[in-house]
Amino acid sequence: MATDTIETPIDEKGIETHGIERVSPGARTHVRIFDNFTMWLSANLVLSTVALGALAIPLFKLGFWQSVAIIVIFNILGVLPVAFFSTLGPKLGLRQMTITRFSFGWWGTIIMAFFNIAACIGWSAVNVIVGGQLVNALSNGAVPPWVGILIIAILTTFVSIYGYKYVHRYERYAWIPMAIIFILMAVLAGPHFVAVPAPAFSLGTLAGLISFGGAIYGFATGWSSYAADYNVNQPEETPASRVFWLTFLGVTIPCILLEVLGLGLTTVAAYNAPSTGGTLALVLKPLGGLGTIILVLLALSVVANNIPNDYSLGLTIQVLGRAFQRVNRAVWTLIGAVVYVLIAIPLVGNFSETLNNFLLLIAYWLGPWAIILILEHFVFRKGRYNLDDWNTRSRLPVGWAAIVAMFLGLVGVWLGASQALFTGPVATALNGMDIGFELGVVFAAIAYLILRPIELKQTAR
């Protein structure tokens, strides 16, 4: 049975048995602070990041330098909450979705956990699709994408099941071959890039810029809902500023560089292919057998990106309640892997649209959720938490202020969203410009600043 706090030093040799239990300061043995950088560097130095940058010109009809500017600006904005939430891991010793209880309460956090479960499964599906496409391109169509999807899912699940210690061991080194490969690809393809001119400025162009920015933001900020999961075992006195900047750079550096690479590849007619995997195969074709080996490694790079999704999925499911907490995290990780494979296989044929829609949907809920937690930390708690309350329902906030603010944030999302399934009235008036996540953040922030003081007064009575 799970206990509320881990008191003894954690140095597990096999599958991690601990889940969302708070790690007390005396039980923490993870002292490699640089792991805050390599964890996120490896997770983002992958194929999926290249695929995102490749959407700018063909899907959003943007120019080259316009797209570069959007990639830089929206990555920085998207990573800020990830870097901040990462500092709470050593400070509190709690997993990211468990920290949500201090704003949303017990029941509100369960609602947010369902959102995050969908995000973890969705990210995993997106990533294995990219890997499956590359395996298909590598075999000249002989191996169907579903085979690649299955292989990558099995490798990912193997590492994720073993847990925190092994996740960091893998990510500590996974970035090295990928960095070499992507540098080689940039050398091969870079001279052929074309600075596609920006289209004549219009409301439609502005809509494309903002909508692409939303996709970039969604990819970068997608890590925020489990940012603290990967340093809860680090000492409480670990400098918050170092954690922040190592995390910030670990995400922004690979995202900006690889998204620009993906963008540049779409400007070269010779690299025109129906999938990102096919495009990369064309880039590496002059290398012959070496290019084939590199493509195999690129397909396997997806594992580094999927491991955090799978590991945090198991933790998030435990947040649903004590009955779920009693089941080992590894079991939930395995079940999640089966689910995302079953989702990925049917979607592989329409990937670009799937990727764009999914990234925007992720940005939608994470914006309001993140701003509520940030306001709770800085405005209402001023960084002070009663950590013994984390797993006691009666000692947590009721959470109605956060739930209502989240709902109003989603109303803002609906007003500004521009999706294949629906377009909000504000987005319609702006020629399809997707400002869903911006309105969501603003609506949720205003609502929480008004409602949270009222909830606190009720609690004090």
Coordinates of C-alpha atoms in Angstrom, one line a residue:
M1 CA 0.0 0.0 0.0
A2 CA 1.2 3.5 -0.8
T3 CA 2.4 5.8 2.0
D4 CA 2.0 9.5 2.0
T5 CA 5.7 10.3 2.1
I6 CA 8.9 8.6 1.1
E7 CA 11.3 8.9 4.1
T8 CA 14.2 6.6 3.3
P9 CA 16.8 7.2 0.6
I10 CA 15.7 6.2 -2.9
D11 CA 18.3 4.0 -4.7
E12 CA 16.2 1.3 -6.4
K13 CA 17.9 -1.3 -8.6
G14 CA 14.9 -2.6 -10.5
I15 CA 11.5 -1.3 -11.4
E16 CA 10.6 1.8 -9.4
T17 CA 8.0 1.0 -6.8
H18 CA 7.3 4.5 -5.7
G19 CA 4.7 6.7 -7.4
I20 CA 3.3 10.1 -6.5
E21 CA 4.2 9.9 -2.8
R22 CA 6.1 13.0 -1.6
V23 CA 9.8 12.6 -1.4
S24 CA 11.1 14.0 1.9
P25 CA 14.4 16.0 1.8
G26 CA 16.3 13.2 3.6
A27 CA 15.3 10.6 1.0
R28 CA 16.7 12.4 -2.1
T29 CA 19.7 11.0 -3.8
H30 CA 19.6 12.5 -7.2
V31 CA 22.5 15.1 -7.2
R32 CA 23.3 15.6 -10.9
I33 CA 21.8 19.0 -11.4
F34 CA 22.9 19.0 -15.1
D35 CA 20.3 16.3 -15.6
N36 CA 17.8 19.1 -15.7
F37 CA 19.4 20.1 -19.0
T38 CA 20.1 16.7 -20.6
M39 CA 16.6 15.4 -19.7
W40 CA 14.9 17.9 -21.8
L41 CA 17.6 18.2 -24.4
S42 CA 17.3 14.5 -25.3
A43 CA 13.5 14.7 -25.2
N44 CA 13.3 17.4 -27.8
L45 CA 16.3 16.6 -30.0
V46 CA 14.1 14.3 -32.0
L47 CA 12.1 13.8 -35.2
S48 CA 8.9 15.3 -33.9
T49 CA 10.5 18.6 -33.4
V50 CA 11.6 18.7 -37.0
A51 CA 8.1 17.7 -38.2
L52 CA 6.6 20.7 -36.3
G53 CA 8.9 23.2 -38.1
A54 CA 7.9 21.6 -41.4
L55 CA 4.3 22.9 -41.0
A56 CA 5.1 26.6 -41.4
I57 CA 5.2 27.0 -45.2
P58 CA 3.0 24.2 -46.6
L59 CA 0.3 24.4 -44.0
F60 CA 0.3 28.0 -42.7
K61 CA 1.6 29.6 -46.0
L62 CA 4.3 31.7 -44.3
G63 CA 7.6 33.0 -45.4
F64 CA 10.9 31.7 -44.2
W65 CA 12.1 34.5 -41.9
Q66 CA 8.6 35.1 -40.6
S67 CA 8.5 31.5 -39.5
V68 CA 11.9 31.7 -37.9
A69 CA 10.8 34.7 -35.8
I70 CA 7.6 32.9 -34.7
I71 CA 9.7 29.8 -33.8
V72 CA 12.0 31.8 -31.6
I73 CA 9.3 34.0 -29.9
F74 CA 6.7 31.3 -29.2
N75 CA 9.3 28.7 -28.0
I76 CA 10.5 31.2 -25.4
L77 CA 7.0 31.9 -24.2
G78 CA 6.0 28.3 -24.2
V79 CA 9.1 27.1 -22.2
L80 CA 8.7 29.7 -19.4
P81 CA 6.1 27.7 -17.4
V82 CA 8.0 24.5 -18.0
A83 CA 11.1 26.0 -16.5
F84 CA 9.3 27.5 -13.5
F85 CA 7.4 24.3 -12.7
S86 CA 10.6 22.4 -12.8
T87 CA 11.9 24.5 -9.9
L88 CA 9.0 23.1 -7.7
G89 CA 10.3 19.5 -7.9
P90 CA 13.2 20.0 -5.6
K91 CA 11.4 22.6 -3.5
L92 CA 8.3 20.5 -2.8
G93 CA 9.3 16.9 -3.5
L94 CA 5.9 16.5 -5.3
R95 CA 5.0 15.4 -8.8
Q96 CA 3.6 18.0 -11.1
M97 CA -0.1 17.0 -11.2
T98 CA 0.0 16.4 -7.4
I99 CA 1.0 20.1 -7.0
T100 CA -2.2 21.0 -8.8
R101 CA -4.1 19.9 -5.7
F102 CA -3.0 23.1 -3.9
S103 CA -5.0 25.2 -6.4
F104 CA -7.7 22.9 -7.7
G105 CA -8.3 20.8 -4.6
W106 CA -8.9 17.0 -4.7
W107 CA -11.8 16.8 -7.2
G108 CA -10.6 19.6 -9.4
T109 CA -7.2 17.9 -9.8
I110 CA -8.9 14.7 -10.9
I111 CA -10.5 16.7 -13.7
M112 CA -7.1 18.1 -14.7
A113 CA -5.6 14.7 -14.4
F114 CA -8.0 13.4 -17.2
F115 CA -6.8 16.3 -19.3
N116 CA -3.2 15.3 -18.7
I117 CA -3.8 11.7 -19.4
A118 CA -5.2 12.6 -22.8
A119 CA -2.2 14.8 -23.4
C120 CA 0.3 12.1 -22.5
I121 CA -1.4 9.5 -24.7
G122 CA -1.8 12.1 -27.5
W123 CA 1.9 13.1 -27.5
S124 CA 2.9 9.5 -27.5
A125 CA 0.7 8.7 -30.5
V126 CA 2.1 11.8 -32.4
N127 CA 5.7 10.7 -31.7
V128 CA 5.4 7.1 -32.7
I129 CA 3.6 8.1 -35.9
V130 CA 6.7 10.1 -36.9
G131 CA 8.9 7.1 -36.2
G132 CA 6.6 4.8 -38.1
Q133 CA 6.7 7.0 -41.1
L134 CA 10.5 7.0 -41.1
V135 CA 10.7 3.2 -40.8
N136 CA 8.3 3.0 -43.8
A137 CA 10.5 5.4 -45.8
L138 CA 13.6 3.6 -44.8
S139 CA 12.2 0.3 -46.3
N140 CA 10.9 2.0 -49.5
G141 CA 7.4 1.2 -48.4
A142 CA 8.1 -2.5 -47.7
V143 CA 7.6 -2.2 -44.0
P144 CA 4.2 -0.6 -43.1
P145 CA 4.2 2.3 -40.6
W146 CA 2.4 0.3 -37.9
V147 CA 5.4 -2.0 -37.6
G148 CA 7.7 1.0 -36.8
I149 CA 5.0 2.3 -34.4
L150 CA 5.0 -1.0 -32.5
I151 CA 8.8 -1.3 -32.3
I152 CA 9.2 2.3 -30.9
A153 CA 6.4 1.8 -28.5
I154 CA 8.0 -1.4 -27.1
L155 CA 11.4 0.3 -26.6
T156 CA 9.8 3.3 -25.0
T157 CA 7.7 1.3 -22.6
F158 CA 10.7 -0.8 -21.5
V159 CA 12.6 2.3 -20.2
S160 CA 9.5 4.1 -18.9
I161 CA 8.4 1.1 -16.8
Y162 CA 11.7 1.0 -14.9
G163 CA 11.2 4.6 -13.7
Y164 CA 12.9 7.8 -12.6
K165 CA 16.4 6.6 -12.3
Y166 CA 16.5 4.8 -15.6
V167 CA 14.7 7.6 -17.4
H168 CA 17.5 9.9 -16.5
R169 CA 20.2 7.4 -17.3
Y170 CA 18.8 7.1 -20.8
E171 CA 18.2 10.8 -21.4
R172 CA 21.6 11.6 -20.1
Y173 CA 23.3 10.2 -23.2
A174 CA 20.5 9.9 -25.8
W175 CA 21.1 13.4 -27.1
I176 CA 24.7 12.8 -28.2
P177 CA 24.2 10.7 -31.3
M178 CA 21.1 12.8 -32.3
A179 CA 23.1 16.1 -32.0
I180 CA 25.8 14.6 -34.4
I181 CA 23.2 13.4 -36.8
F182 CA 21.2 16.7 -37.0
I183 CA 24.4 18.7 -37.4
L184 CA 25.3 16.4 -40.3
M185 CA 21.9 16.9 -41.8
A186 CA 22.1 20.6 -41.5
V187 CA 25.5 20.5 -43.3
L188 CA 24.0 18.4 -46.1
A189 CA 20.8 20.3 -46.5
G190 CA 21.6 23.8 -45.3
P191 CA 23.2 25.1 -48.5
H192 CA 20.1 24.2 -50.4
F193 CA 17.6 26.1 -48.2
V194 CA 15.7 28.9 -49.9
A195 CA 14.5 32.0 -48.1
V196 CA 10.9 31.8 -49.2
P197 CA 9.6 35.4 -49.3
A198 CA 6.8 36.4 -47.0
P199 CA 3.4 36.7 -48.6
A200 CA 1.8 40.1 -48.9
F201 CA 0.6 41.1 -45.5
S202 CA -3.0 40.6 -44.8
L203 CA -5.4 39.5 -42.1
G204 CA -5.0 35.9 -43.5
T205 CA -1.2 36.1 -43.2
L206 CA -1.5 37.4 -39.6
A207 CA -3.9 34.5 -38.9
G208 CA -1.3 32.1 -40.2
L209 CA 1.5 33.6 -38.1
I210 CA -0.6 33.5 -34.8
S211 CA -1.9 30.0 -35.5
F212 CA 1.6 28.6 -36.3
G213 CA 2.7 30.4 -33.1
G214 CA 0.0 28.5 -31.2
A215 CA 1.3 25.2 -32.5
I216 CA 4.9 26.1 -31.5
Y217 CA 3.8 27.2 -28.1
G218 CA 1.8 24.0 -27.6
F219 CA 4.8 21.9 -28.4
A220 CA 7.1 23.7 -26.0
T221 CA 4.6 24.2 -23.1
G222 CA 3.4 20.6 -23.5
W223 CA 6.0 19.6 -20.9
S224 CA 4.7 21.9 -18.2
S225 CA 2.1 19.4 -16.9
Y226 CA 4.8 17.0 -15.8
A227 CA 7.9 19.3 -15.5
A228 CA 8.4 18.6 -11.8
D229 CA 8.2 14.8 -12.2
Y230 CA 11.9 14.6 -13.2
N231 CA 13.7 16.3 -10.3
V232 CA 11.6 15.5 -7.2
N233 CA 14.6 13.4 -6.0
Q234 CA 17.0 16.3 -6.1
P235 CA 18.0 18.0 -2.9
E236 CA 15.7 20.7 -1.5
E237 CA 18.5 23.2 -1.5
T238 CA 19.2 22.8 -5.2
P239 CA 19.3 26.4 -6.5
A240 CA 16.0 27.3 -8.2
S241 CA 17.7 29.6 -10.7
R242 CA 20.0 26.8 -12.0
V243 CA 17.1 24.4 -12.3
F244 CA 15.1 27.1 -14.2
W245 CA 17.8 28.0 -16.7
L246 CA 19.0 24.4 -17.3
T247 CA 15.4 23.4 -18.0
F248 CA 14.8 26.5 -20.1
L249 CA 17.9 25.9 -22.3
G250 CA 17.3 22.2 -22.4
V251 CA 14.0 22.8 -24.2
T252 CA 14.5 26.0 -26.2
I253 CA 17.9 25.1 -27.8
P254 CA 16.7 21.8 -29.5
C255 CA 13.2 23.2 -30.3
I256 CA 14.5 26.3 -32.1
L257 CA 17.3 24.6 -34.0
L258 CA 15.3 21.6 -35.1
E259 CA 12.2 23.5 -36.0
V260 CA 14.2 25.8 -38.2
L261 CA 15.8 22.7 -39.8
G262 CA 12.3 21.3 -40.5
L263 CA 11.3 24.7 -41.9
G264 CA 14.3 24.8 -44.2
L265 CA 13.8 21.3 -45.5
T266 CA 10.3 22.3 -46.9
T267 CA 12.0 25.1 -49.0
V268 CA 14.0 22.6 -51.1
A269 CA 12.0 21.0 -54.0
A270 CA 14.4 18.0 -54.1
Y271 CA 13.3 17.1 -50.6
N272 CA 9.6 17.1 -51.3
A273 CA 8.1 14.0 -49.8
P274 CA 4.7 13.1 -48.3
S275 CA 6.1 12.7 -44.8
T276 CA 8.8 14.1 -42.6
G277 CA 10.4 10.6 -42.5
G278 CA 10.4 10.6 -46.3
T279 CA 12.0 14.0 -46.5
L280 CA 14.8 13.0 -44.2
A281 CA 15.4 9.9 -46.2
L282 CA 16.0 12.1 -49.3
V283 CA 18.4 14.3 -47.4
L284 CA 20.5 11.3 -46.4
K285 CA 20.3 9.4 -49.7
P286 CA 23.7 10.6 -50.9
L287 CA 25.3 8.9 -47.9
G288 CA 24.2 5.4 -49.0
G289 CA 24.6 2.7 -46.4
L290 CA 25.6 5.3 -43.7
G291 CA 22.5 7.2 -44.4
T292 CA 20.4 4.1 -43.8
I293 CA 22.0 3.6 -40.4
I294 CA 21.4 7.2 -39.5
L295 CA 17.7 6.9 -40.5
V296 CA 17.4 3.9 -38.1
L297 CA 18.9 6.0 -35.3
L298 CA 16.5 8.9 -36.1
A299 CA 13.6 6.5 -35.9
L300 CA 14.8 5.4 -32.5
S301 CA 15.2 9.0 -31.4
V302 CA 11.5 9.1 -30.8
V303 CA 12.0 6.9 -27.8
A304 CA 13.7 9.8 -25.9
N305 CA 10.7 12.0 -26.6
N306 CA 8.1 9.5 -25.6
I307 CA 9.7 8.3 -22.4
P308 CA 8.6 11.4 -20.4
N309 CA 5.0 11.0 -21.7
D310 CA 4.8 7.4 -20.8
Y311 CA 6.4 7.8 -17.3
S312 CA 4.3 10.8 -16.4
L313 CA 1.1 9.0 -17.6
G314 CA 1.5 6.4 -14.9
L315 CA 2.0 9.1 -12.3
T316 CA -1.0 11.1 -13.5
I317 CA -3.3 8.1 -13.3
Q318 CA -2.4 7.6 -9.7
V319 CA -3.6 11.2 -9.0
L320 CA -7.2 10.0 -9.7
G321 CA -7.5 8.6 -6.2
R322 CA -6.1 6.3 -3.6
A323 CA -7.4 3.2 -5.4
F324 CA -5.4 4.2 -8.4
Q325 CA -2.4 5.1 -6.3
R326 CA -2.3 1.5 -4.9
V327 CA -1.6 0.2 -8.4
N328 CA 2.1 0.4 -9.3
R329 CA 2.8 3.2 -11.7
A330 CA 4.5 0.8 -14.1
V331 CA 1.2 -1.0 -14.7
W332 CA -0.5 2.2 -15.7
T333 CA 2.4 3.0 -18.0
L334 CA 2.0 -0.3 -19.8
I335 CA -1.8 0.1 -20.2
G336 CA -1.2 3.6 -21.6
A337 CA 1.3 2.2 -24.2
V338 CA -1.3 -0.2 -25.5
V339 CA -3.9 2.7 -25.8
Y340 CA -1.7 5.1 -27.7
V341 CA -0.5 2.4 -30.2
L342 CA -4.2 1.6 -31.0
I343 CA -4.7 5.3 -31.5
A344 CA -1.6 6.0 -33.6
I345 CA -2.0 3.3 -36.2
P346 CA -5.3 4.6 -37.8
L347 CA -4.0 8.2 -37.7
V348 CA -0.7 7.7 -39.5
G349 CA -2.1 8.4 -43.0
N350 CA -3.2 12.0 -42.2
F351 CA -0.4 13.1 -39.9
S352 CA 0.2 16.8 -40.7
E353 CA -3.4 17.8 -39.9
T354 CA -3.4 15.5 -36.9
L355 CA -0.2 17.1 -35.6
N356 CA -1.4 20.7 -36.0
N357 CA -4.8 20.1 -34.5
F358 CA -3.3 18.2 -31.6
L359 CA -0.7 20.7 -30.7
L360 CA -3.2 23.5 -30.7
L361 CA -5.6 21.5 -28.5
I362 CA -2.7 20.9 -26.0
A363 CA -2.0 24.6 -25.9
Y364 CA -5.7 25.3 -25.1
W365 CA -6.0 23.6 -21.7
L366 CA -2.4 24.0 -20.6
G367 CA -2.5 27.8 -20.8
P368 CA -5.4 28.3 -18.3
W369 CA -4.2 25.5 -16.0
A370 CA -0.6 26.9 -15.9
I371 CA -1.6 30.5 -15.2
I372 CA -3.8 29.3 -12.3
L373 CA -0.9 27.4 -10.7
I374 CA 1.4 30.4 -11.2
L375 CA -1.0 32.9 -9.7
E376 CA -1.6 30.5 -6.7
H377 CA 2.2 30.3 -6.1
F378 CA 3.1 33.9 -6.4
V379 CA 0.0 35.8 -5.5
F380 CA -1.8 33.7 -2.9
R381 CA 0.8 31.4 -1.3
K382 CA 3.9 33.5 -2.0
G383 CA 5.8 30.3 -2.4
R384 CA 4.7 28.7 0.9
Y385 CA 3.0 25.3 1.0
N386 CA 1.9 23.1 3.9
L387 CA 3.4 19.9 2.3
D388 CA 1.8 17.5 4.8
D389 CA -1.6 18.4 3.2
W390 CA -0.9 17.0 -0.3
N391 CA -2.8 13.7 0.1
T392 CA -5.4 14.7 2.6
R393 CA -8.6 15.8 0.9
S394 CA -10.0 17.8 3.9
R395 CA -6.9 19.9 4.2
L396 CA -6.7 20.9 0.6
P397 CA -8.6 23.9 -1.0
V398 CA -12.1 23.1 -2.1
G399 CA -10.9 24.2 -5.5
W400 CA -14.1 25.8 -6.8
A401 CA -12.2 29.0 -7.7
A402 CA -9.7 27.2 -9.9
I403 CA -12.4 25.0 -11.4
V404 CA -14.6 28.0 -12.4
A405 CA -11.5 29.9 -13.6
M406 CA -10.5 26.9 -15.7
F407 CA -14.0 26.7 -17.2
L408 CA -14.0 30.4 -18.0
G409 CA -10.6 30.0 -19.5
L410 CA -12.0 27.2 -21.8
V411 CA -14.8 29.6 -22.7
G412 CA -12.1 32.0 -23.9
V413 CA -10.5 29.1 -25.8
W414 CA -13.8 28.4 -27.5
L415 CA -14.2 32.0 -28.5
G416 CA -10.8 32.2 -30.1
A417 CA -10.1 28.7 -31.4
S418 CA -9.9 27.9 -35.1
Q419 CA -10.0 24.1 -35.6
A420 CA -11.3 21.7 -38.3
L421 CA -14.1 20.7 -35.9
F422 CA -15.1 24.2 -34.9
T423 CA -14.2 27.9 -35.2
G424 CA -15.0 30.3 -32.4
P425 CA -16.8 33.6 -33.2
V426 CA -13.7 35.7 -32.4
A427 CA -11.5 33.5 -34.6
T428 CA -14.2 33.7 -37.4
A429 CA -14.2 37.5 -37.2
L430 CA -10.4 37.5 -37.5
N431 CA -10.3 35.4 -40.7
G432 CA -9.6 32.1 -38.9
M433 CA -6.8 33.4 -36.6
D434 CA -6.4 31.0 -33.8
I435 CA -6.1 33.0 -30.5
G436 CA -7.7 30.3 -28.4
F437 CA -4.8 29.8 -26.0
E438 CA -4.2 33.6 -25.5
L439 CA -7.9 34.2 -24.6
G440 CA -7.9 31.2 -22.4
V441 CA -5.0 32.4 -20.4
V442 CA -6.4 35.9 -20.0
F443 CA -9.9 34.7 -19.0
A444 CA -8.6 32.2 -16.5
A445 CA -6.2 34.7 -14.9
I446 CA -8.8 37.4 -14.4
A447 CA -11.3 34.9 -13.1
Y448 CA -8.9 33.4 -10.6
L449 CA -7.7 36.7 -9.3
I450 CA -11.3 37.6 -8.5
L451 CA -12.5 34.2 -7.2
R452 CA -9.6 32.9 -5.2
P453 CA -9.8 35.6 -2.5
I454 CA -13.5 34.8 -2.1
E455 CA -12.7 31.1 -1.6
L456 CA -10.0 31.9 0.9
K457 CA -12.4 34.1 2.9
Q458 CA -14.9 31.2 3.0
T459 CA -12.3 28.8 4.2
A460 CA -11.2 31.2 7.0
R461 CA -14.6 31.3 8.5

